[in-house]
PDB file of C-alpha atoms in Angstrom:
ATOM      1  CA  MET A   1     -35.549  87.463  21.801  1.00 44.00           C
ATOM      2  CA  HIS A   2     -34.286  86.125  25.108  1.00 48.00           C
ATOM      3  CA  GLU A   3     -32.403  88.704  27.208  1.00 56.00           C
ATOM      4  CA  TYR A   4     -29.201  86.602  27.197  1.00 60.00           C
ATOM      5  CA  THR A   5     -29.222  85.958  23.479  1.00 57.00           C
ATOM      6  CA  SER A   6     -27.152  88.218  21.284  1.00 66.00           C
ATOM      7  CA  THR A   7     -27.422  88.704  17.563  1.00 81.00           C
ATOM      8  CA  ALA A   8     -23.728  89.609  17.440  1.00 86.00           C
ATOM      9  CA  ARG A   9     -21.034  86.979  17.065  1.00 93.00           C
ATOM     10  CA  VAL A  10     -17.663  87.695  18.659  1.00 95.00           C
ATOM     11  CA  TRP A  11     -14.261  86.075  18.077  1.00 97.00           C
ATOM     12  CA  GLY A  12     -10.926  86.690  19.794  1.00 97.00           C
ATOM     13  CA  LEU A  13      -7.315  85.826  18.990  1.00 97.00           C
ATOM     14  CA  THR A  14      -4.116  86.542  20.911  1.00 97.00           C
ATOM     15  CA  CYS A  15      -0.889  86.517  18.900  1.00 97.00           C
ATOM     16  CA  PRO A  16       2.744  86.695  19.982  1.00 96.00           C
ATOM     17  CA  GLY A  17       4.217  90.026  18.948  1.00 95.00           C
ATOM     18  CA  PHE A  18       6.273  88.656  16.074  1.00 95.00           C
ATOM     19  CA  PRO A  19       5.974  90.287  12.642  1.00 95.00           C
ATOM     20  CA  GLU A  20       5.006  86.963  11.025  1.00 95.00           C
ATOM     21  CA  GLU A  21       1.910  86.871  13.249  1.00 96.00           C
ATOM     22  CA  ILE A  22       0.443  89.785  11.277  1.00 96.00           C
ATOM     23  CA  SER A  23      -0.228  87.459   8.337  1.00 96.00           C
ATOM     24  CA  ARG A  24      -1.916  85.042  10.756  1.00 96.00           C
ATOM     25  CA  ALA A  25      -4.167  87.894  11.948  1.00 97.00           C
ATOM     26  CA  ARG A  26      -5.066  88.693   8.321  1.00 96.00           C
ATOM     27  CA  ARG A  27      -5.891  85.045   7.500  1.00 97.00           C
ATOM     28  CA  TRP A  28      -7.963  84.715  10.672  1.00 97.00           C
ATOM     29  CA  THR A  29      -9.979  87.804   9.741  1.00 97.00           C
ATOM     30  CA  ARG A  30     -10.415  86.690   6.134  1.00 96.00           C
ATOM     31  CA  ASP A  31     -11.546  83.218   7.229  1.00 96.00           C
ATOM     32  CA  ILE A  32     -14.211  84.596   9.570  1.00 96.00           C
ATOM     33  CA  LEU A  33     -15.481  87.159   7.055  1.00 96.00           C
ATOM     34  CA  ARG A  34     -15.074  85.039   3.909  1.00 93.00           C
ATOM     35  CA  ASP A  35     -18.687  85.634   2.788  1.00 91.00           C
ATOM     36  CA  SER A  36     -18.754  89.348   3.609  1.00 93.00           C
ATOM     37  CA  PRO A  37     -18.338  92.035   0.946  1.00 94.00           C
ATOM     38  CA  MET A  38     -16.296  93.918   3.568  1.00 95.00           C
ATOM     39  CA  ALA A  39     -13.729  91.146   4.043  1.00 96.00           C
ATOM     40  CA  ASP A  40     -10.987  92.908   2.046  1.00 95.00           C
ATOM     41  CA  ASP A  41     -11.338  96.181   3.960  1.00 96.00           C
ATOM     42  CA  ALA A  42     -11.474  94.312   7.276  1.00 97.00           C
ATOM     43  CA  GLU A  43      -8.351  92.321   6.429  1.00 96.00           C
ATOM     44  CA  LEU A  44      -6.452  95.500   5.533  1.00 95.00           C
ATOM     45  CA  ILE A  45      -7.590  97.215   8.741  1.00 96.00           C
ATOM     46  CA  VAL A  46      -6.471  94.272  10.890  1.00 97.00           C
ATOM     47  CA  SER A  47      -3.148  94.203   9.059  1.00 95.00           C
ATOM     48  CA  GLU A  48      -2.498  97.907   9.700  1.00 94.00           C
ATOM     49  CA  LEU A  49      -3.587  97.835  13.351  1.00 95.00           C
ATOM     50  CA  SER A  50      -1.593  94.669  14.072  1.00 96.00           C
ATOM     51  CA  THR A  51       1.480  96.107  12.369  1.00 93.00           C
ATOM     52  CA  ASN A  52       1.217  99.254  14.483  1.00 91.00           C
ATOM     53  CA  ALA A  53       0.991  97.157  17.650  1.00 93.00           C
ATOM     54  CA  VAL A  54       4.063  95.097  16.750  1.00 94.00           C
ATOM     55  CA  LEU A  55       6.203  97.987  15.472  1.00 90.00           C
ATOM     56  CA  HIS A  56       5.301 100.785  17.861  1.00 89.00           C
ATOM     57  CA  THR A  57       4.450  99.222  21.246  1.00 91.00           C
ATOM     58  CA  ALA A  58       5.711  96.698  23.775  1.00 91.00           C
ATOM     59  CA  SER A  59       3.702  94.091  21.863  1.00 93.00           C
ATOM     60  CA  GLY A  60       6.684  93.754  19.520  1.00 92.00           C
ATOM     61  CA  GLN A  61       9.135  92.955  22.314  1.00 92.00           C
ATOM     62  CA  GLU A  62      10.326  89.417  23.031  1.00 92.00           C
ATOM     63  CA  THR A  63       7.493  88.562  25.430  1.00 93.00           C
ATOM     64  CA  GLY A  64       4.914  90.866  23.866  1.00 95.00           C
ATOM     65  CA  SER A  65       1.610  90.010  22.266  1.00 95.00           C
ATOM     66  CA  PHE A  66      -1.400  91.681  20.736  1.00 96.00           C
ATOM     67  CA  HIS A  67      -5.042  90.726  20.959  1.00 97.00           C
ATOM     68  CA  LEU A  68      -7.657  90.889  18.216  1.00 97.00           C
ATOM     69  CA  ALA A  69     -11.400  90.956  18.673  1.00 97.00           C
ATOM     70  CA  LEU A  70     -13.881  90.712  15.840  1.00 97.00           C
ATOM     71  CA  ALA A  71     -17.586  91.322  16.402  1.00 96.00           C
ATOM     72  CA  VAL A  72     -20.110  90.853  13.620  1.00 94.00           C
ATOM     73  CA  SER A  73     -23.765  91.829  13.703  1.00 91.00           C
ATOM     74  CA  ALA A  74     -26.315  92.659  11.053  1.00 88.00           C
ATOM     75  CA  GLN A  75     -25.375  96.350  11.365  1.00 90.00           C
ATOM     76  CA  VAL A  76     -21.623  96.478  11.983  1.00 94.00           C
ATOM     77  CA  ILE A  77     -18.313  94.673  11.807  1.00 96.00           C
ATOM     78  CA  ALA A  78     -16.084  95.864  14.656  1.00 96.00           C
ATOM     79  CA  LEU A  79     -12.371  95.051  14.526  1.00 97.00           C
ATOM     80  CA  SER A  80     -10.249  95.746  17.609  1.00 97.00           C
ATOM     81  CA  VAL A  81      -6.545  95.364  18.251  1.00 96.00           C
ATOM     82  CA  THR A  82      -5.200  95.754  21.785  1.00 94.00           C
ATOM     83  CA  ASP A  83      -1.477  96.303  22.303  1.00 93.00           C
ATOM     84  CA  ASP A  84       0.798  95.866  25.325  1.00 92.00           C
ATOM     85  CA  GLY A  85       1.432  99.600  25.723  1.00 88.00           C
ATOM     86  CA  GLY A  86       4.815 101.091  26.459  1.00 83.00           C
ATOM     87  CA  THR A  87       4.408 104.136  24.241  1.00 74.00           C
ATOM     88  CA  GLY A  88       3.063 106.746  26.638  1.00 70.00           C
ATOM     89  CA  ALA A  89       0.984 108.262  23.843  1.00 68.00           C
ATOM     90  CA  ALA A  90      -2.264 107.113  22.280  1.00 62.00           C
ATOM     91  CA  PRO A  91      -2.217 106.116  18.611  1.00 62.00           C
ATOM     92  CA  LYS A  92      -3.260 108.965  16.338  1.00 58.00           C
ATOM     93  CA  VAL A  93      -3.533 109.782  12.664  1.00 59.00           C
ATOM     94  CA  GLU A  94      -0.307 111.342  11.439  1.00 60.00           C
ATOM     95  CA  HIS A  95       0.347 113.528   8.433  1.00 57.00           C
ATOM     96  CA  PRO A  96       3.741 112.356   7.187  1.00 51.00           C
ATOM     97  CA  HIS A  97       5.878 113.993   4.541  1.00 49.00           C
ATOM     98  CA  VAL A  98       5.086 112.735   1.041  1.00 54.00           C
ATOM     99  CA  ASN A  99       8.381 110.757   0.923  1.00 57.00           C
ATOM    100  CA  ALA A 100       8.022 109.238   4.403  1.00 50.00           C
ATOM    101  CA  GLU A 101       8.023 105.440   4.545  1.00 55.00           C
ATOM    102  CA  HIS A 102       5.837 105.193   7.661  1.00 57.00           C
ATOM    103  CA  GLY A 103       2.979 107.010   9.359  1.00 53.00           C
ATOM    104  CA  ARG A 104       0.037 106.381   7.030  1.00 59.00           C
ATOM    105  CA  GLY A 105      -1.497 103.248   8.594  1.00 67.00           C
ATOM    106  CA  LEU A 106      -4.017 104.765  10.993  1.00 79.00           C
ATOM    107  CA  GLY A 107      -4.964 107.361   8.379  1.00 78.00           C
ATOM    108  CA  MET A 108      -5.732 104.550   5.943  1.00 84.00           C
ATOM    109  CA  VAL A 109      -7.761 102.743   8.613  1.00 89.00           C
ATOM    110  CA  SER A 110      -9.711 105.966   9.231  1.00 87.00           C
ATOM    111  CA  ALA A 111     -10.405 106.298   5.514  1.00 89.00           C
ATOM    112  CA  LEU A 112     -11.717 102.716   5.225  1.00 92.00           C
ATOM    113  CA  ALA A 113     -13.716 102.555   8.453  1.00 93.00           C
ATOM    114  CA  HIS A 114     -16.906 104.405   9.260  1.00 94.00           C
ATOM    115  CA  ARG A 115     -15.639 105.083  12.775  1.00 93.00           C
ATOM    116  CA  VAL A 116     -12.328 104.580  14.607  1.00 93.00           C
ATOM    117  CA  VAL A 117     -12.093 104.753  18.400  1.00 92.00           C
ATOM    118  CA  VAL A 118      -8.923 104.629  20.523  1.00 89.00           C
ATOM    119  CA  HIS A 119      -9.136 103.948  24.241  1.00 91.00           C
ATOM    120  CA  ASP A 120      -6.904 102.968  27.159  1.00 86.00           C
ATOM    121  CA  SER A 121      -6.776  99.270  27.885  1.00 80.00           C
ATOM    122  CA  GLN A 122      -4.824  97.858  30.845  1.00 80.00           C
ATOM    123  CA  GLY A 123      -1.579  99.740  30.231  1.00 82.00           C
ATOM    124  CA  GLY A 124      -1.899  99.763  26.467  1.00 90.00           C
ATOM    125  CA  TYR A 125      -4.416 100.918  23.904  1.00 92.00           C
ATOM    126  CA  THR A 126      -7.241  99.339  21.985  1.00 94.00           C
ATOM    127  CA  VAL A 127      -8.017 100.661  18.533  1.00 93.00           C
ATOM    128  CA  THR A 128     -11.453  99.705  17.243  1.00 95.00           C
ATOM    129  CA  ALA A 129     -12.497 100.245  13.637  1.00 96.00           C
ATOM    130  CA  GLU A 130     -16.144  99.869  12.720  1.00 96.00           C
ATOM    131  CA  LEU A 131     -17.497  99.055   9.287  1.00 96.00           C
ATOM    132  CA  PHE A 132     -21.231  99.631   9.025  1.00 94.00           C
ATOM    133  CA  THR A 133     -22.918  96.934   6.984  1.00 85.00           C
ATOM    134  CA  ASP A 134     -25.869  99.214   6.246  1.00 71.00           C
ATOM    135  CA  ALA A 135     -25.192 102.593   4.608  1.00 52.00           C
ATOM    136  CA  ARG A 136     -27.974 104.111   6.756  1.00 47.00           C
ATOM    137  CA  GLY A 137     -25.670 103.667   9.776  1.00 44.00           C
ATOM    138  CA  GLY A 138     -23.415 106.440   8.530  1.00 43.00           C
ATOM    139  CA  GLY A 139     -20.133 106.642   6.661  1.00 44.00           C
ATOM    140  CA  HIS A 140     -19.627 105.571   3.086  1.00 43.00           C
ATOM    141  CA  PRO A 141     -22.098 103.206   1.393  1.00 39.00           C
ATOM    142  CA  CYS A 142     -21.083  99.559   1.265  1.00 39.00           C
TER     143      CYS A 142
END
């Protein structure tokens, strides 16, 4: 293989931080992964991460936005959502009271994904969830 040729395909989408853009992010993900057996899990992950960005960060403000990246290779599907920051604290899995209406999203993402990584990104945070397409890569079998 040529050194500048990649076997991974990468897509990106920037959305205004309006709640209705979350459904656009889901459709975009579903359209790209339409032939993948992991499309449903990926769509749910993107929905949860996008919702968190819009509800809990500056992405949801009038001029805010959030950015999605989707990378697909033979071994992994990586879904990333980058927010506009403004929270002061990195996203983390919470353990809400049983009657709480919020606080389960990142926990659900962690349960679906084989690996979840949170890192600083230009004043905000990027949350990346990885779904391994081969059970030998770790996590639950596909």
